[in-house]
Tab-separated table of C-alpha atoms in Angstrom:
chain	number	residue	atom	x	y	z
M	207	MET	CA	-23.956	22.605	39.439
M	208	SER	CA	-25.606	22.741	35.936
M	209	THR	CA	-22.753	21.351	32.588
M	210	ASN	CA	-20.679	23.914	32.327
M	211	SER	CA	-18.626	23.620	28.359
M	212	GLU	CA	-15.452	25.493	30.231
M	213	PHE	CA	-14.528	22.202	32.203
M	214	ALA	CA	-14.322	18.300	31.786
M	215	VAL	CA	-14.508	16.159	34.606
M	216	PHE	CA	-12.350	12.500	33.719
M	217	SER	CA	-11.206	9.532	35.713
M	218	GLY	CA	-9.254	6.575	36.011
M	219	THR	CA	-9.961	3.252	35.965
M	220	CYS	CA	-9.847	2.471	39.986
M	221	SER	CA	-11.169	6.180	40.948
M	222	ARG	CA	-14.351	6.250	38.768
M	223	TYR	CA	-16.342	5.109	40.586
M	224	LEU	CA	-15.536	8.059	43.092
M	225	ALA	CA	-15.433	10.575	39.860
M	226	GLU	CA	-18.920	9.404	39.123
M	227	LYS	CA	-20.072	10.971	42.478
M	228	ILE	CA	-18.414	14.210	42.310
M	229	CYS	CA	-19.804	14.748	38.872
M	230	GLN	CA	-23.285	13.645	40.147
M	231	HIS	CA	-22.792	16.825	42.793
M	232	LEU	CA	-21.544	18.890	39.711
M	233	GLY	CA	-24.626	18.030	37.935
M	234	CYS	CA	-21.918	17.202	34.735
M	235	PRO	CA	-21.540	14.066	32.522
M	236	LEU	CA	-18.351	11.896	33.542
M	237	GLY	CA	-15.950	12.628	30.503
M	238	ASN	CA	-15.300	9.431	28.053
M	239	LEU	CA	-11.704	8.247	28.397
M	240	ASN	CA	-10.639	5.685	26.663
M	241	ILE	CA	-7.638	2.936	28.327
M	242	THR	CA	-6.118	0.569	26.026
M	243	LYS	CA	-4.569	-2.296	27.884
M	244	PHE	CA	-2.278	-4.507	25.842
M	245	SER	CA	-1.117	-7.963	26.714
M	246	ASP	CA	1.915	-7.551	28.662
M	247	GLY	CA	0.748	-5.058	31.060
M	248	GLU	CA	1.023	-1.830	28.721
M	249	PHE	CA	-1.321	0.526	28.224
M	250	ALA	CA	-2.202	3.513	26.002
M	251	VAL	CA	-4.884	6.572	27.126
M	252	SER	CA	-7.017	8.658	24.564
M	253	TYR	CA	-9.964	11.126	25.320
M	254	GLU	CA	-13.076	10.429	23.150
M	255	GLU	CA	-14.011	13.833	23.003
M	256	SER	CA	-12.927	17.472	22.591
M	257	ILE	CA	-11.270	19.043	26.209
M	258	ARG	CA	-9.521	21.623	23.226
M	259	GLY	CA	-9.601	24.842	25.889
M	260	LYS	CA	-11.759	23.088	28.830
M	261	VAL	CA	-10.405	23.111	32.201
M	262	VAL	CA	-9.873	19.067	32.608
M	263	PHE	CA	-9.960	17.376	35.988
M	264	LEU	CA	-8.843	14.374	36.102
M	265	VAL	CA	-10.065	12.048	38.976
M	266	GLN	CA	-7.083	9.363	39.984
M	267	SER	CA	-6.125	8.609	43.529
M	268	THR	CA	-2.387	7.046	42.761
M	269	PHE	CA	-2.463	3.797	45.512
M	270	PRO	CA	0.042	1.174	44.707
M	271	ASN	CA	0.021	-0.632	42.692
M	272	SER	CA	1.892	1.607	40.396
M	273	ASP	CA	-0.678	1.459	37.231
M	274	ASN	CA	-2.353	4.144	39.134
M	275	LEU	CA	0.155	6.951	38.417
M	276	MET	CA	0.879	5.717	35.119
M	277	GLU	CA	-2.517	6.165	34.257
M	278	LEU	CA	-2.402	9.900	35.529
M	279	LEU	CA	0.953	10.278	34.154
M	280	LEU	CA	-0.713	9.333	30.409
M	281	MET	CA	-3.830	11.347	31.058
M	282	ILE	CA	-2.249	14.127	31.529
M	283	ASP	CA	0.383	14.508	28.906
M	284	ALA	CA	-2.697	13.543	26.622
M	285	ALA	CA	-4.782	16.407	28.103
M	286	LYS	CA	-1.542	18.309	27.288
M	287	ARG	CA	-1.210	17.093	23.795
M	288	ALA	CA	-5.202	17.870	23.106
M	289	SER	CA	-4.809	21.354	24.095
M	290	ALA	CA	-6.792	21.553	27.374
M	291	LYS	CA	-6.643	24.834	28.310
M	292	SER	CA	-5.358	23.454	31.813
M	293	ILE	CA	-4.956	20.426	33.956
M	294	VAL	CA	-6.053	20.235	37.215
M	295	ALA	CA	-4.951	16.432	38.844
M	296	VAL	CA	-7.476	15.695	41.175
M	297	ILE	CA	-5.904	13.291	43.966
M	298	PRO	CA	-7.528	12.436	46.809
M	299	TYR	CA	-5.050	10.165	48.215
M	300	PHE	CA	-1.894	11.690	47.386
M	301	GLY	CA	0.352	7.960	47.001
M	302	TRP	CA	4.093	7.177	47.566
M	303	ALA	CA	3.807	9.958	50.311
M	304	ARG	CA	5.419	8.219	53.368
M	305	GLN	CA	8.688	8.644	52.113
M	306	ASP	CA	9.186	12.759	51.984
M	307	ARG	CA	12.342	12.871	53.751
M	308	LYS	CA	16.179	11.901	54.031
M	309	ASP	CA	15.388	9.850	57.550
M	310	LYS	CA	18.523	8.405	56.557
M	311	PRO	CA	21.531	7.641	54.092
M	312	ARG	CA	21.133	6.275	50.737
M	313	VAL	CA	17.524	6.292	50.295
M	314	SER	CA	14.600	7.540	47.522
M	315	ILE	CA	12.611	10.622	48.352
M	316	GLY	CA	9.400	8.804	46.863
M	317	ALA	CA	6.891	11.860	47.221
M	318	LYS	CA	9.028	14.416	45.537
M	319	LEU	CA	9.759	12.573	42.845
M	320	VAL	CA	6.255	11.553	41.922
M	321	ALA	CA	5.252	15.850	42.233
M	322	ASP	CA	8.120	15.894	39.779
M	323	LEU	CA	6.728	13.507	37.436
M	324	LEU	CA	3.168	15.125	37.553
M	325	SER	CA	4.431	18.422	37.089
M	326	VAL	CA	6.860	17.459	34.206
M	327	ALA	CA	3.901	15.871	32.636
M	328	GLY	CA	2.041	19.029	32.602
M	329	ILE	CA	-0.286	19.620	35.396
M	330	ASN	CA	-1.470	23.291	36.155
M	331	ARG	CA	-3.054	22.936	39.685
M	332	LEU	CA	-3.291	20.122	42.310
M	333	ILE	CA	-5.991	18.938	44.405
M	334	THR	CA	-5.761	16.520	47.376
M	335	MET	CA	-6.656	15.236	50.525
M	336	ASP	CA	-4.837	14.866	54.312
M	337	LEU	CA	-1.458	14.388	52.817
M	338	HIS	CA	0.937	12.167	55.203
M	339	ALA	CA	3.160	15.116	55.432
M	340	ASP	CA	1.920	18.910	55.297
M	341	GLN	CA	5.057	20.473	53.896
M	342	ILE	CA	4.683	18.095	50.999
M	343	GLN	CA	2.914	20.980	49.178
M	344	GLY	CA	6.131	22.914	48.692
M	345	PHE	CA	7.395	19.837	46.468
M	346	PHE	CA	4.696	21.399	43.568
M	347	ASP	CA	5.640	24.870	41.998
M	348	VAL	CA	1.884	24.475	41.369
M	349	PRO	CA	-1.160	25.613	43.484
M	350	VAL	CA	-2.341	22.991	45.955
M	351	ASP	CA	-5.555	22.859	46.657
M	352	HIS	CA	-4.792	21.133	50.742
M	353	LEU	CA	-8.563	19.293	52.095
M	354	TYR	CA	-9.223	17.692	54.803
M	355	ALA	CA	-11.561	14.935	55.578
M	356	SER	CA	-12.016	16.986	59.500
M	357	ALA	CA	-14.863	17.858	57.068
M	358	VAL	CA	-16.443	14.918	56.913
M	359	HIS	CA	-15.101	13.120	60.022
M	360	LEU	CA	-16.234	15.967	62.592
M	361	PRO	CA	-19.890	16.335	61.796
M	362	TYR	CA	-20.025	12.187	62.231
M	363	ILE	CA	-18.187	11.984	65.239
M	364	GLN	CA	-20.465	14.852	66.943
M	365	SER	CA	-23.740	12.835	65.623
M	366	LEU	CA	-22.969	9.424	67.931
M	367	ASN	CA	-23.363	12.158	70.813
M	368	LEU	CA	-20.405	10.925	72.949
M	369	GLY	CA	-20.610	14.020	74.876
M	370	GLU	CA	-18.729	14.758	78.110
M	371	ASN	CA	-17.492	11.086	77.537
M	372	LEU	CA	-15.361	11.583	74.465
M	373	VAL	CA	-12.160	11.404	74.610
M	374	ILE	CA	-10.262	11.664	71.227
M	375	ALA	CA	-6.443	9.632	70.914
M	376	SER	CA	-2.944	9.879	68.284
M	377	PRO	CA	-2.196	6.008	67.900
M	378	ASP	CA	1.598	7.569	67.562
M	379	VAL	CA	3.242	11.099	68.720
M	380	GLY	CA	3.576	11.632	64.844
M	381	GLY	CA	-0.252	12.339	64.926
M	382	SER	CA	-0.317	14.270	67.494
M	383	LYS	CA	-0.953	17.854	65.539
M	384	ARG	CA	-4.150	16.207	63.642
M	385	ALA	CA	-5.507	15.031	66.655
M	386	ASN	CA	-5.322	18.136	68.426
M	387	THR	CA	-7.681	20.010	66.023
M	388	TYR	CA	-9.885	17.315	66.321
M	389	SER	CA	-9.824	17.860	70.613
M	390	LYS	CA	-10.138	21.179	70.656
M	391	TYR	CA	-12.795	21.388	67.832
M	392	LEU	CA	-14.726	19.335	70.093
M	393	ASN	CA	-13.747	20.422	73.518
M	394	ALA	CA	-12.664	16.779	74.075
M	395	PRO	CA	-9.452	15.577	76.018
M	396	LEU	CA	-6.556	14.287	74.245
M	397	VAL	CA	-4.541	11.247	74.370
M	398	LEU	CA	-1.606	9.983	72.930
M	399	CYS	CA	0.253	6.584	72.334
M	400	ASN	CA	3.888	6.020	72.110
M	401	LYS	CA	5.379	3.524	70.201
M	402	HIS	CA	7.836	1.701	69.311
M	403	ARG	CA	8.984	0.303	66.031
M	404	GLU	CA	11.473	-2.362	65.053
M	405	LYS	CA	10.522	-2.903	61.709
M	406	PRO	CA	8.103	-1.654	59.147
M	407	ASN	CA	4.099	-2.241	60.024
M	408	GLU	CA	5.094	-4.218	63.410
M	409	VAL	CA	4.738	-2.285	66.494
M	410	ALA	CA	7.134	-3.628	69.148
M	411	HIS	CA	5.850	-1.659	72.144
M	412	MET	CA	2.981	1.057	72.711
M	413	GLN	CA	2.004	2.711	76.083
M	414	ILE	CA	-1.113	5.323	76.829
M	415	ILE	CA	-0.018	9.160	77.606
M	416	GLY	CA	-3.784	9.723	79.471
M	417	ASN	CA	-6.936	9.026	81.041
M	418	VAL	CA	-9.062	6.866	79.494
M	419	LYS	CA	-10.935	4.167	81.906
M	420	GLY	CA	-14.512	4.843	82.092
M	421	LYS	CA	-14.226	7.184	78.544
M	422	ASP	CA	-15.528	6.849	74.596
M	423	VAL	CA	-12.133	6.951	72.721
M	424	VAL	CA	-12.154	8.089	69.408
M	425	ILE	CA	-8.635	7.330	67.508
M	426	ILE	CA	-7.382	9.929	64.652
M	427	ASP	CA	-5.185	9.058	62.093
M	428	ASP	CA	-4.109	9.761	58.341
M	429	MET	CA	-4.463	6.037	56.970
M	430	VAL	CA	-4.175	2.625	57.812
M	431	ASP	CA	-2.084	0.524	56.171
M	432	THR	CA	-1.828	-2.535	57.497
M	433	ALA	CA	-3.933	-1.491	60.590
M	434	GLY	CA	-1.292	-3.162	63.645
M	435	THR	CA	-0.767	0.130	64.983
M	436	ILE	CA	-4.723	1.061	65.032
M	437	THR	CA	-5.333	-2.212	66.215
M	438	LYS	CA	-2.869	-2.407	69.319
M	439	ALA	CA	-4.049	1.226	70.585
M	440	ALA	CA	-7.805	-0.010	70.627
M	441	ASP	CA	-6.704	-3.021	72.296
M	442	ILE	CA	-4.443	-1.613	75.145
M	443	MET	CA	-6.724	1.366	76.209
M	444	LYS	CA	-9.639	-1.531	76.063
M	445	GLU	CA	-7.073	-3.532	78.284
M	446	ALA	CA	-6.866	0.311	80.059
M	447	GLY	CA	-10.966	0.646	80.777
M	448	ALA	CA	-11.870	2.131	78.069
M	449	LYS	CA	-15.770	1.995	77.574
M	450	SER	CA	-15.845	2.146	73.909
M	451	VAL	CA	-12.580	2.929	71.427
M	452	ARG	CA	-13.225	3.231	67.375
M	453	ALA	CA	-11.155	4.708	65.036
M	454	MET	CA	-11.354	7.090	61.838
M	455	ALA	CA	-8.399	7.920	59.217
M	456	SER	CA	-8.949	9.559	55.899
M	457	HIS	CA	-7.360	6.803	53.674
M	458	CYS	CA	-8.608	3.331	53.202
M	459	VAL	CA	-5.391	1.332	52.785
M	460	MET	CA	-5.824	-1.851	54.551
M	461	SER	CA	-3.639	-4.165	53.138
M	462	GLY	CA	-2.839	-7.626	54.418
M	463	PRO	CA	-3.839	-9.006	57.396
M	464	ALA	CA	-5.265	-5.601	58.249
M	465	SER	CA	-9.369	-6.462	57.898
M	466	GLU	CA	-8.907	-9.546	59.910
M	467	ARG	CA	-7.057	-7.479	62.479
M	468	VAL	CA	-9.750	-5.114	62.802
M	469	GLN	CA	-12.522	-7.435	62.870
M	470	ASN	CA	-10.447	-9.123	65.784
M	471	SER	CA	-9.621	-5.899	67.760
M	472	ALA	CA	-11.610	-4.009	70.436
M	473	LEU	CA	-12.821	-1.372	67.656
M	474	GLU	CA	-16.722	-1.197	67.415
M	475	GLU	CA	-15.909	0.702	63.697
M	476	MET	CA	-13.225	2.076	61.665
M	477	VAL	CA	-13.825	5.076	59.678
M	478	PHE	CA	-12.876	5.840	56.429
M	479	THR	CA	-13.290	8.270	53.877
M	480	ASP	CA	-13.861	6.965	50.408
M	481	SER	CA	-10.119	8.431	48.875
M	482	ILE	CA	-9.315	4.490	48.241
M	483	PRO	CA	-11.602	2.141	47.000
M	484	TYR	CA	-12.423	-0.856	50.183
M	485	SER	CA	-13.095	-4.093	48.470
M	486	ASN	CA	-12.186	-6.948	51.712
M	487	ARG	CA	-15.185	-6.092	52.989
M	488	CYS	CA	-14.945	-6.294	57.300
M	489	ALA	CA	-18.341	-5.678	58.944
M	490	LYS	CA	-16.503	-3.183	61.103
M	491	VAL	CA	-15.581	-0.686	58.486
M	492	LYS	CA	-17.393	2.149	57.311
M	493	GLN	CA	-16.927	4.796	54.535
M	494	LEU	CA	-17.765	8.516	54.426
M	495	SER	CA	-18.100	9.848	51.197
M	496	ILE	CA	-16.229	12.887	50.305
M	497	ALA	CA	-17.855	13.164	46.847
M	498	ALA	CA	-19.770	16.283	47.803
M	499	LEU	CA	-16.260	18.224	49.372
M	500	PHE	CA	-13.987	17.738	46.397
M	501	ALA	CA	-17.305	19.023	44.504
M	502	GLU	CA	-17.605	21.790	45.629
M	503	THR	CA	-13.867	22.391	45.707
M	504	ILE	CA	-13.854	21.837	41.678
M	505	ARG	CA	-16.715	24.292	41.545
M	506	ARG	CA	-15.303	26.921	43.929
M	507	VAL	CA	-11.804	27.003	41.232
M	508	MET	CA	-13.997	26.948	38.326
M	509	SER	CA	-15.323	30.233	39.843
M	510	ASN	CA	-12.642	31.511	41.771
M	511	GLU	CA	-13.969	31.486	45.251
M	512	SER	CA	-12.288	30.679	48.471
M	513	ILE	CA	-12.331	27.491	49.723
M	514	SER	CA	-11.074	27.992	52.865
M	515	ASN	CA	-14.176	27.954	54.557
M	516	GLN	CA	-14.992	24.515	53.813
M	517	TYR	CA	-11.977	23.932	56.564
M	518	LEU	CA	-13.376	22.432	59.628
M	519	VAL	CA	-10.304	22.492	61.476
């Protein structure tokens, strides 16, 4: 796609690596945006080129810390005040989304709060991928293009040529719907893990529902944070006789002891997309780029084409 004066792509600080790859696929330059940081941690955003009358795409994953979200909010506000025709937030990883409902008294619903912040700031559209819960789309009153990492994950699984030995697994019952779509597409058996937590980020007990003996298992999840669940599932499956165990997840949160846990686990490899940058290198971690997927979605939004045929499942 050649440079188009009708739209412009800009990026926040921590998602620039991805925005640059998206622009390469689009054949356009990354827009010139200046973020001035003050000594107390406050920062200000300014566009260094005219965006009057343009459709502005703002690429920024909102993973912690909160500076990434605040940068995006200021980018939206600055674009609105600079007379952009419309503002599209491109958020490959939609952070603060694990609080998506009131599951006990006196708790916040962070996903709804972030949706409200983005709406008040002035977005006209949201492009995101693999939300922690699909119903978060309903928190917005603007169009939401919800993409799926399966577009890059499924071809990778097929490239492994595991044949009839392939088994798809979910690390918990909550992820069974996602894993089931992979299972149906690949015509492979589905195995579930039933886990019990006593506190956040710590699995107390886990059991396998299904047969993995002699099988090549691929565990599917939406994100990996401390890697406690995914590595415990891999270790239990290996103990149950699995020939090999791999894991694939959309978002590489990988906080705290995650890298060490993955490295020391029974996992042969841990495959993510590049929706979040990963700096704590682990020999078992591999990242697949979603730049082409997002670039094609941007192209289709600009040409008013359907994006649904990008979905493999």
